[in-house]
């Protein structure tokens, strides 16, 4: 679990005082910041960089890659003699995951791709702080960092992955474009549906999942909330949804969306929406609500993206999806292989 968290409008201003006790002599803090904030001087000034601290702007245009993690780590190691005092990620799921991975790879040998899987990390990561600027992915709270590697899209799942500190300031999510808000918010909604309908469900996960599910309905269906209320609630929904899957697992939508992402580069939020729209067979009630929310907010989901795949691309997509064994086990039970065949997956992908 994340051991320390602050929440509240404007709490981002506490970041310098939170970091100060963690500073080690001559060892910088490295800030990995979404490059949408490149021109945002006000936000950058609030971070209050000192001494040899370094700010690195990162594009979230593409999802994080193991190679990208390796490059950032290599650059940090060659620029600084001392191991950084900490890594601070300021951005959405991609930047948060990248920050977690960089902090792990600063203390572990080899390439990030060596650690994609469950509990492969040997050494404790460098102190790392997460500051989400969009809500829904749960990356701020999860024990994974999802990376695309040379062979697979898979997270580094370990006890060293979660942030040491998270700063939840709902005001940082002001200005997120509407489609992005919806797609990322639906990532949270889908986490809840997949967790609550999975075979791995337990009371611990359930209590978080149910709370996040209710918050999502309040945010995306009722329409009576002020923007301030809605931002605060979505930030907490993301947290609770993330907690729910951390102690159970995701399901069909995530497995299939990973396939889309690996072959077509489809981003996680929109990828989940593309897939989930066609999963009524597996999650009837969740998909019904999803369609209602989509209509209500007048959101377009891209269509026909699998129409022109080559056979090789389709087979790769299916391979990637099927490789996520725990997701299928959670969704369909131990005999999932009888239920989800390659033909069935192909039929579903062709609808998307
Ligand atoms: Fe997700």
mmCIF file of C-alpha atoms and ligand atoms in Angstrom:
data_model
loop_
_atom_site.group_PDB
_atom_site.id
_atom_site.type_symbol
_atom_site.label_atom_id
_atom_site.label_comp_id
_atom_site.label_asym_id
_atom_site.label_seq_id
_atom_site.Cartn_x
_atom_site.Cartn_y
_atom_site.Cartn_z
ATOM 1 C CA UNK A 1 0.000 0.000 0.000
ATOM 2 C CA UNK A 2 0.998 3.624 -0.438
ATOM 3 C CA UNK A 3 2.085 4.590 3.095
ATOM 4 C CA UNK A 4 1.573 8.357 2.870
ATOM 5 C CA UNK A 5 -1.006 10.457 1.083
ATOM 6 C CA UNK A 6 -2.278 14.015 1.259
ATOM 7 C CA UNK A 7 -5.573 15.075 -0.299
ATOM 8 C CA UNK A 8 -7.188 18.437 -0.886
ATOM 9 C CA UNK A 9 -7.523 21.373 -3.252
ATOM 10 C CA UNK A 10 -4.213 23.200 -3.403
ATOM 11 C CA UNK A 11 -2.247 20.555 -1.460
ATOM 12 C CA UNK A 12 0.299 20.450 -4.300
ATOM 13 C CA UNK A 13 1.847 23.450 -2.517
ATOM 14 C CA UNK A 14 2.917 21.093 0.270
ATOM 15 C CA UNK A 15 5.227 19.163 -2.061
ATOM 16 C CA UNK A 16 8.432 21.096 -1.197
ATOM 17 C CA UNK A 17 7.909 20.620 2.544
ATOM 18 C CA UNK A 18 7.080 16.942 2.037
ATOM 19 C CA UNK A 19 10.293 16.423 0.051
ATOM 20 C CA UNK A 20 12.661 18.442 2.252
ATOM 21 C CA UNK A 21 13.259 15.730 4.916
ATOM 22 C CA UNK A 22 13.974 13.179 2.165
ATOM 23 C CA UNK A 23 16.766 15.210 0.578
ATOM 24 C CA UNK A 24 20.203 13.613 0.764
ATOM 25 C CA UNK A 25 23.394 15.605 0.393
ATOM 26 C CA UNK A 26 24.318 16.273 -3.272
ATOM 27 C CA UNK A 27 21.583 13.907 -4.436
ATOM 28 C CA UNK A 28 18.990 15.613 -6.632
ATOM 29 C CA UNK A 29 15.252 15.179 -6.876
ATOM 30 C CA UNK A 30 14.277 14.274 -10.413
ATOM 31 C CA UNK A 31 10.881 15.504 -11.587
ATOM 32 C CA UNK A 32 9.263 13.647 -14.468
ATOM 33 C CA UNK A 33 6.505 15.935 -15.678
ATOM 34 C CA UNK A 34 3.952 15.541 -18.489
ATOM 35 C CA UNK A 35 4.995 17.876 -21.287
ATOM 36 C CA UNK A 36 1.500 19.395 -21.474
ATOM 37 C CA UNK A 37 2.778 21.483 -18.544
ATOM 38 C CA UNK A 38 5.848 22.698 -20.410
ATOM 39 C CA UNK A 39 4.531 26.248 -20.747
ATOM 40 C CA UNK A 40 2.824 26.229 -17.347
ATOM 41 C CA UNK A 41 5.244 28.405 -15.382
ATOM 42 C CA UNK A 42 2.895 28.729 -12.440
ATOM 43 C CA UNK A 43 2.856 24.969 -11.854
ATOM 44 C CA UNK A 44 6.602 24.634 -12.372
ATOM 45 C CA UNK A 45 7.320 27.441 -9.899
ATOM 46 C CA UNK A 46 5.205 25.699 -7.281
ATOM 47 C CA UNK A 47 7.545 22.691 -7.459
ATOM 48 C CA UNK A 48 10.336 24.904 -6.168
ATOM 49 C CA UNK A 49 13.372 23.085 -7.604
ATOM 50 C CA UNK A 50 16.568 23.502 -5.563
ATOM 51 C CA UNK A 51 20.303 22.818 -5.911
ATOM 52 C CA UNK A 52 20.941 20.255 -8.650
ATOM 53 C CA UNK A 53 17.311 19.085 -8.934
ATOM 54 C CA UNK A 54 16.329 18.222 -12.476
ATOM 55 C CA UNK A 55 13.092 18.648 -14.390
ATOM 56 C CA UNK A 56 12.457 16.281 -17.290
ATOM 57 C CA UNK A 57 9.416 16.832 -19.495
ATOM 58 C CA UNK A 58 8.028 13.610 -20.893
ATOM 59 C CA UNK A 59 5.481 13.157 -23.644
ATOM 60 C CA UNK A 60 2.519 10.962 -22.755
ATOM 61 C CA UNK A 61 1.592 10.720 -26.440
ATOM 62 C CA UNK A 62 2.704 7.088 -26.368
ATOM 63 C CA UNK A 63 2.450 4.733 -23.416
ATOM 64 C CA UNK A 64 5.657 4.062 -21.462
ATOM 65 C CA UNK A 65 8.158 1.603 -22.862
ATOM 66 C CA UNK A 66 10.864 -0.430 -21.149
ATOM 67 C CA UNK A 67 13.397 1.135 -23.516
ATOM 68 C CA UNK A 68 12.294 4.634 -22.482
ATOM 69 C CA UNK A 69 12.747 3.715 -18.809
ATOM 70 C CA UNK A 70 16.232 2.343 -19.537
ATOM 71 C CA UNK A 71 17.227 5.537 -21.375
ATOM 72 C CA UNK A 72 16.043 7.858 -18.584
ATOM 73 C CA UNK A 73 17.856 5.746 -15.979
ATOM 74 C CA UNK A 74 21.036 5.706 -18.055
ATOM 75 C CA UNK A 75 20.930 9.494 -18.459
ATOM 76 C CA UNK A 76 20.368 10.079 -14.750
ATOM 77 C CA UNK A 77 23.244 7.745 -13.876
ATOM 78 C CA UNK A 78 25.641 9.431 -16.279
ATOM 79 C CA UNK A 79 24.688 12.973 -15.241
ATOM 80 C CA UNK A 80 24.771 12.529 -11.446
ATOM 81 C CA UNK A 81 27.393 10.951 -9.197
ATOM 82 C CA UNK A 82 24.937 10.351 -6.391
ATOM 83 C CA UNK A 83 21.807 8.263 -6.620
ATOM 84 C CA UNK A 84 18.810 10.681 -6.636
ATOM 85 C CA UNK A 85 17.071 11.579 -3.380
ATOM 86 C CA UNK A 86 13.798 10.852 -5.093
ATOM 87 C CA UNK A 87 11.738 10.663 -8.266
ATOM 88 C CA UNK A 88 8.594 12.765 -8.513
ATOM 89 C CA UNK A 89 6.084 11.961 -11.237
ATOM 90 C CA UNK A 90 3.595 14.696 -12.169
ATOM 91 C CA UNK A 91 1.077 13.612 -14.808
ATOM 92 C CA UNK A 92 -1.385 10.909 -15.809
ATOM 93 C CA UNK A 93 -1.079 7.137 -15.700
ATOM 94 C CA UNK A 94 1.771 7.026 -18.227
ATOM 95 C CA UNK A 95 3.952 9.486 -16.327
ATOM 96 C CA UNK A 96 3.143 7.909 -12.963
ATOM 97 C CA UNK A 97 4.022 4.442 -14.247
ATOM 98 C CA UNK A 98 7.196 5.734 -15.848
ATOM 99 C CA UNK A 99 8.225 7.336 -12.543
ATOM 100 C CA UNK A 100 7.647 4.121 -10.623
ATOM 101 C CA UNK A 101 9.680 2.152 -13.157
ATOM 102 C CA UNK A 102 12.568 4.649 -13.172
ATOM 103 C CA UNK A 103 12.775 4.586 -9.377
ATOM 104 C CA UNK A 104 12.925 0.764 -9.449
ATOM 105 C CA UNK A 105 15.543 0.630 -12.200
ATOM 106 C CA UNK A 106 17.851 3.058 -10.384
ATOM 107 C CA UNK A 107 18.500 0.332 -7.795
ATOM 108 C CA UNK A 108 18.116 -2.831 -9.872
ATOM 109 C CA UNK A 109 20.485 -4.145 -12.557
ATOM 110 C CA UNK A 110 19.689 -4.752 -16.204
ATOM 111 C CA UNK A 111 16.733 -3.621 -18.281
ATOM 112 C CA UNK A 112 13.205 -2.810 -17.138
ATOM 113 C CA UNK A 113 12.054 -5.620 -19.428
ATOM 114 C CA UNK A 114 13.798 -8.157 -17.133
ATOM 115 C CA UNK A 115 11.313 -7.295 -14.400
ATOM 116 C CA UNK A 116 8.013 -7.394 -16.297
ATOM 117 C CA UNK A 117 5.981 -9.924 -14.385
ATOM 118 C CA UNK A 118 5.144 -10.630 -10.767
ATOM 119 C CA UNK A 119 7.584 -10.135 -7.870
ATOM 120 C CA UNK A 120 10.829 -10.165 -9.851
ATOM 121 C CA UNK A 121 12.276 -6.955 -8.361
ATOM 122 C CA UNK A 122 15.057 -7.615 -5.836
ATOM 123 C CA UNK A 123 16.032 -4.243 -4.368
ATOM 124 C CA UNK A 124 13.987 -1.473 -2.818
ATOM 125 C CA UNK A 125 13.334 1.411 -5.240
ATOM 126 C CA UNK A 126 14.508 4.998 -4.820
ATOM 127 C CA UNK A 127 12.000 7.151 -2.841
ATOM 128 C CA UNK A 128 9.230 8.076 -5.265
ATOM 129 C CA UNK A 129 6.270 10.422 -5.174
ATOM 130 C CA UNK A 130 3.206 10.430 -7.432
ATOM 131 C CA UNK A 131 1.166 13.519 -8.283
ATOM 132 C CA UNK A 132 -1.756 12.631 -10.595
ATOM 133 C CA UNK A 133 -3.045 15.344 -12.927
ATOM 134 C CA UNK A 134 -5.869 13.245 -14.387
ATOM 135 C CA UNK A 135 -8.042 10.750 -12.519
ATOM 136 C CA UNK A 136 -9.070 7.208 -13.303
ATOM 137 C CA UNK A 137 -6.136 4.924 -13.999
ATOM 138 C CA UNK A 138 -5.403 4.117 -10.354
ATOM 139 C CA UNK A 139 -1.676 4.291 -11.203
ATOM 140 C CA UNK A 140 -1.229 6.503 -8.141
ATOM 141 C CA UNK A 141 -2.116 3.606 -5.862
ATOM 142 C CA UNK A 142 -1.341 0.387 -7.747
ATOM 143 C CA UNK A 143 1.523 -2.061 -7.166
ATOM 144 C CA UNK A 144 2.304 -2.214 -10.856
ATOM 145 C CA UNK A 145 3.853 -0.090 -13.573
ATOM 146 C CA UNK A 146 2.583 -1.142 -16.968
ATOM 147 C CA UNK A 147 5.247 -1.076 -19.667
ATOM 148 C CA UNK A 148 5.446 -2.100 -23.285
ATOM 149 C CA UNK A 149 8.580 -4.136 -23.820
ATOM 150 C CA UNK A 150 10.199 -5.878 -26.771
ATOM 151 C CA UNK A 151 8.075 -8.990 -26.234
ATOM 152 C CA UNK A 152 5.080 -7.984 -24.196
ATOM 153 C CA UNK A 153 2.977 -5.331 -22.564
ATOM 154 C CA UNK A 154 3.096 -6.259 -18.906
ATOM 155 C CA UNK A 155 3.564 -4.521 -15.591
ATOM 156 C CA UNK A 156 6.399 -4.654 -13.110
ATOM 157 C CA UNK A 157 4.277 -5.921 -10.228
ATOM 158 C CA UNK A 158 6.145 -5.838 -6.941
ATOM 159 C CA UNK A 159 6.064 -4.671 -3.330
ATOM 160 C CA UNK A 160 8.630 -2.003 -4.279
ATOM 161 C CA UNK A 161 6.482 -0.513 -7.039
ATOM 162 C CA UNK A 162 3.929 1.557 -5.060
ATOM 163 C CA UNK A 163 4.715 5.205 -4.411
ATOM 164 C CA UNK A 164 6.154 6.193 -1.014
ATOM 165 C CA UNK A 165 4.011 9.308 -1.084
ATOM 166 C CA UNK A 166 1.070 10.493 -3.166
ATOM 167 C CA UNK A 167 -0.196 14.054 -3.456
ATOM 168 C CA UNK A 168 -3.873 14.184 -4.479
ATOM 169 C CA UNK A 169 -4.818 17.710 -5.489
ATOM 170 C CA UNK A 170 -8.086 17.707 -7.492
ATOM 171 C CA UNK A 171 -7.351 21.209 -8.818
ATOM 172 C CA UNK A 172 -4.473 19.785 -10.870
ATOM 173 C CA UNK A 173 -7.067 18.023 -13.050
ATOM 174 C CA UNK A 174 -8.619 21.316 -14.191
ATOM 175 C CA UNK A 175 -8.382 21.635 -17.974
ATOM 176 C CA UNK A 176 -8.332 17.926 -18.899
ATOM 177 C CA UNK A 177 -10.076 17.644 -22.322
ATOM 178 C CA UNK A 178 -13.565 16.144 -22.122
ATOM 179 C CA UNK A 179 -12.890 12.972 -24.149
ATOM 180 C CA UNK A 180 -9.760 12.266 -22.134
ATOM 181 C CA UNK A 181 -11.684 12.861 -18.906
ATOM 182 C CA UNK A 182 -14.307 10.352 -19.994
ATOM 183 C CA UNK A 183 -11.927 7.669 -21.288
ATOM 184 C CA UNK A 184 -9.722 7.819 -18.190
ATOM 185 C CA UNK A 185 -12.740 7.976 -15.861
ATOM 186 C CA UNK A 186 -14.105 4.885 -17.593
ATOM 187 C CA UNK A 187 -10.818 3.100 -16.908
ATOM 188 C CA UNK A 188 -11.776 3.461 -13.257
ATOM 189 C CA UNK A 189 -15.362 2.350 -13.869
ATOM 190 C CA UNK A 190 -14.088 -0.708 -15.760
ATOM 191 C CA UNK A 191 -11.666 -1.545 -12.932
ATOM 192 C CA UNK A 192 -14.677 -1.703 -10.615
ATOM 193 C CA UNK A 193 -16.798 -3.817 -12.960
ATOM 194 C CA UNK A 194 -13.960 -6.265 -13.610
ATOM 195 C CA UNK A 195 -13.015 -6.528 -9.961
ATOM 196 C CA UNK A 196 -16.579 -6.853 -8.641
ATOM 197 C CA UNK A 197 -17.475 -9.497 -11.234
ATOM 198 C CA UNK A 198 -14.271 -11.475 -10.944
ATOM 199 C CA UNK A 199 -13.627 -14.839 -9.306
ATOM 200 C CA UNK A 200 -10.742 -13.345 -7.264
ATOM 201 C CA UNK A 201 -13.109 -11.005 -5.433
ATOM 202 C CA UNK A 202 -12.832 -10.798 -1.663
ATOM 203 C CA UNK A 203 -14.367 -8.490 0.944
ATOM 204 C CA UNK A 204 -11.292 -6.252 1.001
ATOM 205 C CA UNK A 205 -11.419 -5.576 -2.742
ATOM 206 C CA UNK A 206 -15.168 -5.458 -2.767
ATOM 207 C CA UNK A 207 -15.420 -2.636 -0.231
ATOM 208 C CA UNK A 208 -13.148 -0.442 -2.355
ATOM 209 C CA UNK A 209 -14.716 -1.502 -5.662
ATOM 210 C CA UNK A 210 -18.261 -0.802 -4.526
ATOM 211 C CA UNK A 211 -17.347 2.665 -3.278
ATOM 212 C CA UNK A 212 -15.586 3.567 -6.522
ATOM 213 C CA UNK A 213 -18.456 2.153 -8.591
ATOM 214 C CA UNK A 214 -20.968 4.326 -6.733
ATOM 215 C CA UNK A 215 -18.766 7.396 -7.089
ATOM 216 C CA UNK A 216 -18.479 6.791 -10.846
ATOM 217 C CA UNK A 217 -22.261 6.576 -11.171
ATOM 218 C CA UNK A 218 -22.602 9.817 -9.222
ATOM 219 C CA UNK A 219 -20.016 11.559 -11.410
ATOM 220 C CA UNK A 220 -20.962 10.257 -14.838
ATOM 221 C CA UNK A 221 -24.714 9.709 -14.536
ATOM 222 C CA UNK A 222 -26.295 12.163 -12.175
ATOM 223 C CA UNK A 223 -25.165 15.460 -13.667
ATOM 224 C CA UNK A 224 -25.969 17.436 -10.488
ATOM 225 C CA UNK A 225 -22.442 17.791 -9.176
ATOM 226 C CA UNK A 226 -20.436 20.984 -9.403
ATOM 227 C CA UNK A 227 -17.141 20.685 -11.262
ATOM 228 C CA UNK A 228 -15.242 21.018 -7.996
ATOM 229 C CA UNK A 229 -17.237 18.187 -6.408
ATOM 230 C CA UNK A 230 -16.896 16.051 -9.499
ATOM 231 C CA UNK A 231 -13.088 16.452 -9.630
ATOM 232 C CA UNK A 232 -12.678 15.564 -5.955
ATOM 233 C CA UNK A 233 -14.962 12.553 -6.232
ATOM 234 C CA UNK A 234 -13.274 11.236 -9.397
ATOM 235 C CA UNK A 235 -9.879 11.498 -7.740
ATOM 236 C CA UNK A 236 -11.153 9.353 -4.867
ATOM 237 C CA UNK A 237 -12.938 6.963 -7.246
ATOM 238 C CA UNK A 238 -9.635 6.421 -9.060
ATOM 239 C CA UNK A 239 -7.915 5.687 -5.750
ATOM 240 C CA UNK A 240 -10.581 3.240 -4.569
ATOM 241 C CA UNK A 241 -10.868 1.549 -7.960
ATOM 242 C CA UNK A 242 -7.088 1.127 -7.967
ATOM 243 C CA UNK A 243 -7.181 -0.334 -4.461
ATOM 244 C CA UNK A 244 -9.879 -2.742 -5.510
ATOM 245 C CA UNK A 245 -7.885 -4.237 -8.401
ATOM 246 C CA UNK A 246 -4.635 -4.206 -6.430
ATOM 247 C CA UNK A 247 -6.196 -6.834 -4.158
ATOM 248 C CA UNK A 248 -8.041 -8.740 -6.876
ATOM 249 C CA UNK A 249 -7.453 -8.403 -10.632
ATOM 250 C CA UNK A 250 -8.849 -6.843 -13.793
ATOM 251 C CA UNK A 251 -10.551 -8.875 -16.513
ATOM 252 C CA UNK A 252 -11.646 -9.266 -20.141
ATOM 253 C CA UNK A 253 -11.561 -5.577 -21.117
ATOM 254 C CA UNK A 254 -8.018 -5.061 -19.854
ATOM 255 C CA UNK A 255 -6.681 -8.258 -21.406
ATOM 256 C CA UNK A 256 -8.111 -7.319 -24.808
ATOM 257 C CA UNK A 257 -7.143 -3.665 -24.499
ATOM 258 C CA UNK A 258 -3.514 -4.679 -23.875
ATOM 259 C CA UNK A 259 -3.651 -6.492 -27.237
ATOM 260 C CA UNK A 260 -4.920 -3.356 -28.993
ATOM 261 C CA UNK A 261 -2.257 -1.269 -27.325
ATOM 262 C CA UNK A 262 0.602 -3.622 -28.226
ATOM 263 C CA UNK A 263 -0.301 -3.911 -31.920
ATOM 264 C CA UNK A 264 -1.916 -0.541 -32.679
ATOM 265 C CA UNK A 265 -0.554 1.670 -29.901
ATOM 266 C CA UNK A 266 -4.089 2.419 -28.708
ATOM 267 C CA UNK A 267 -3.923 4.285 -25.408
ATOM 268 C CA UNK A 268 -5.229 2.587 -22.304
ATOM 269 C CA UNK A 269 -8.330 4.668 -21.518
ATOM 270 C CA UNK A 270 -9.748 4.811 -25.015
ATOM 271 C CA UNK A 271 -8.663 1.210 -25.678
ATOM 272 C CA UNK A 272 -10.682 0.018 -22.698
ATOM 273 C CA UNK A 273 -13.712 1.957 -23.932
ATOM 274 C CA UNK A 274 -13.404 0.473 -27.441
ATOM 275 C CA UNK A 275 -13.312 -3.038 -25.970
ATOM 276 C CA UNK A 276 -15.821 -2.624 -23.162
ATOM 277 C CA UNK A 277 -18.499 -1.346 -25.564
ATOM 278 C CA UNK A 278 -18.653 -4.917 -26.979
ATOM 279 C CA UNK A 279 -18.486 -6.973 -23.792
ATOM 280 C CA UNK A 280 -22.174 -7.202 -22.861
ATOM 281 C CA UNK A 281 -21.858 -10.990 -22.906
ATOM 282 C CA UNK A 282 -19.397 -10.820 -19.988
ATOM 283 C CA UNK A 283 -20.479 -7.725 -18.065
ATOM 284 C CA UNK A 284 -24.148 -7.073 -18.995
ATOM 285 C CA UNK A 285 -24.999 -4.522 -16.297
ATOM 286 C CA UNK A 286 -21.651 -2.685 -16.486
ATOM 287 C CA UNK A 287 -21.820 -2.379 -20.273
ATOM 288 C CA UNK A 288 -25.423 -1.157 -20.107
ATOM 289 C CA UNK A 289 -24.414 1.638 -17.713
ATOM 290 C CA UNK A 290 -21.333 2.417 -19.800
ATOM 291 C CA UNK A 291 -23.466 2.914 -22.912
ATOM 292 C CA UNK A 292 -25.808 5.162 -20.954
ATOM 293 C CA UNK A 293 -22.919 7.311 -19.699
ATOM 294 C CA UNK A 294 -21.410 7.469 -23.182
ATOM 295 C CA UNK A 295 -24.736 8.710 -24.606
ATOM 296 C CA UNK A 296 -25.279 11.171 -21.776
ATOM 297 C CA UNK A 297 -21.903 12.831 -22.307
ATOM 298 C CA UNK A 298 -22.082 12.537 -26.073
ATOM 299 C CA UNK A 299 -18.743 10.755 -26.371
ATOM 300 C CA UNK A 300 -17.580 9.120 -29.580
ATOM 301 C CA UNK A 301 -15.720 5.845 -29.279
ATOM 302 C CA UNK A 302 -13.477 5.051 -32.290
ATOM 303 C CA UNK A 303 -14.953 2.306 -34.470
ATOM 304 C CA UNK A 304 -13.586 -0.196 -36.936
ATOM 305 C CA UNK A 305 -9.990 -0.060 -35.741
ATOM 306 C CA UNK A 306 -9.452 -3.810 -36.230
ATOM 307 C CA UNK A 307 -11.018 -3.891 -39.694
ATOM 308 C CA UNK A 308 -7.784 -3.760 -41.660
ATOM 309 C CA UNK A 309 -5.455 -5.838 -39.528
ATOM 310 C CA UNK A 310 -3.163 -8.294 -41.271
ATOM 311 C CA UNK A 311 -3.384 -11.935 -40.152
ATOM 312 C CA UNK A 312 -0.072 -11.490 -38.380
ATOM 313 C CA UNK A 313 -1.313 -8.437 -36.472
ATOM 314 C CA UNK A 314 -4.514 -10.216 -35.465
ATOM 315 C CA UNK A 315 -2.586 -13.272 -34.268
ATOM 316 C CA UNK A 316 -0.202 -11.068 -32.270
ATOM 317 C CA UNK A 317 -3.121 -9.225 -30.700
ATOM 318 C CA UNK A 318 -4.663 -12.529 -29.658
ATOM 319 C CA UNK A 319 -1.311 -13.807 -28.320
ATOM 320 C CA UNK A 320 -0.846 -10.706 -26.176
ATOM 321 C CA UNK A 321 -4.387 -10.858 -24.816
ATOM 322 C CA UNK A 322 -4.168 -14.590 -24.014
ATOM 323 C CA UNK A 323 -0.801 -14.200 -22.299
ATOM 324 C CA UNK A 324 -2.477 -12.313 -19.436
ATOM 325 C CA UNK A 325 -3.433 -15.498 -17.601
ATOM 326 C CA UNK A 326 -4.382 -14.006 -14.194
ATOM 327 C CA UNK A 327 -6.803 -11.598 -15.872
ATOM 328 C CA UNK A 328 -8.633 -14.424 -17.640
ATOM 329 C CA UNK A 329 -8.640 -16.579 -14.545
ATOM 330 C CA UNK A 330 -10.199 -13.754 -12.608
ATOM 331 C CA UNK A 331 -12.765 -13.031 -15.301
ATOM 332 C CA UNK A 332 -13.787 -16.535 -16.349
ATOM 333 C CA UNK A 333 -12.507 -18.948 -13.719
ATOM 334 C CA UNK A 334 -9.914 -21.729 -13.794
ATOM 335 C CA UNK A 335 -11.325 -23.286 -16.962
ATOM 336 C CA UNK A 336 -11.051 -19.981 -18.847
ATOM 337 C CA UNK A 337 -9.188 -21.619 -21.738
ATOM 338 C CA UNK A 338 -12.316 -23.564 -22.664
ATOM 339 C CA UNK A 339 -14.352 -20.367 -22.598
ATOM 340 C CA UNK A 340 -12.043 -17.914 -24.370
ATOM 341 C CA UNK A 341 -10.699 -19.468 -27.555
ATOM 342 C CA UNK A 342 -8.646 -17.765 -30.261
ATOM 343 C CA UNK A 343 -11.696 -17.832 -32.544
ATOM 344 C CA UNK A 344 -13.843 -16.156 -29.942
ATOM 345 C CA UNK A 345 -11.259 -13.431 -29.390
ATOM 346 C CA UNK A 346 -10.943 -12.848 -33.111
ATOM 347 C CA UNK A 347 -14.713 -12.551 -33.439
ATOM 348 C CA UNK A 348 -14.740 -9.932 -30.660
ATOM 349 C CA UNK A 349 -11.791 -7.972 -32.043
ATOM 350 C CA UNK A 350 -13.416 -7.847 -35.482
ATOM 351 C CA UNK A 351 -16.380 -5.991 -33.961
ATOM 352 C CA UNK A 352 -14.059 -3.221 -32.723
HETATM 353 FE FE1 LIG B 1 -6.846 0.190 -16.313
#
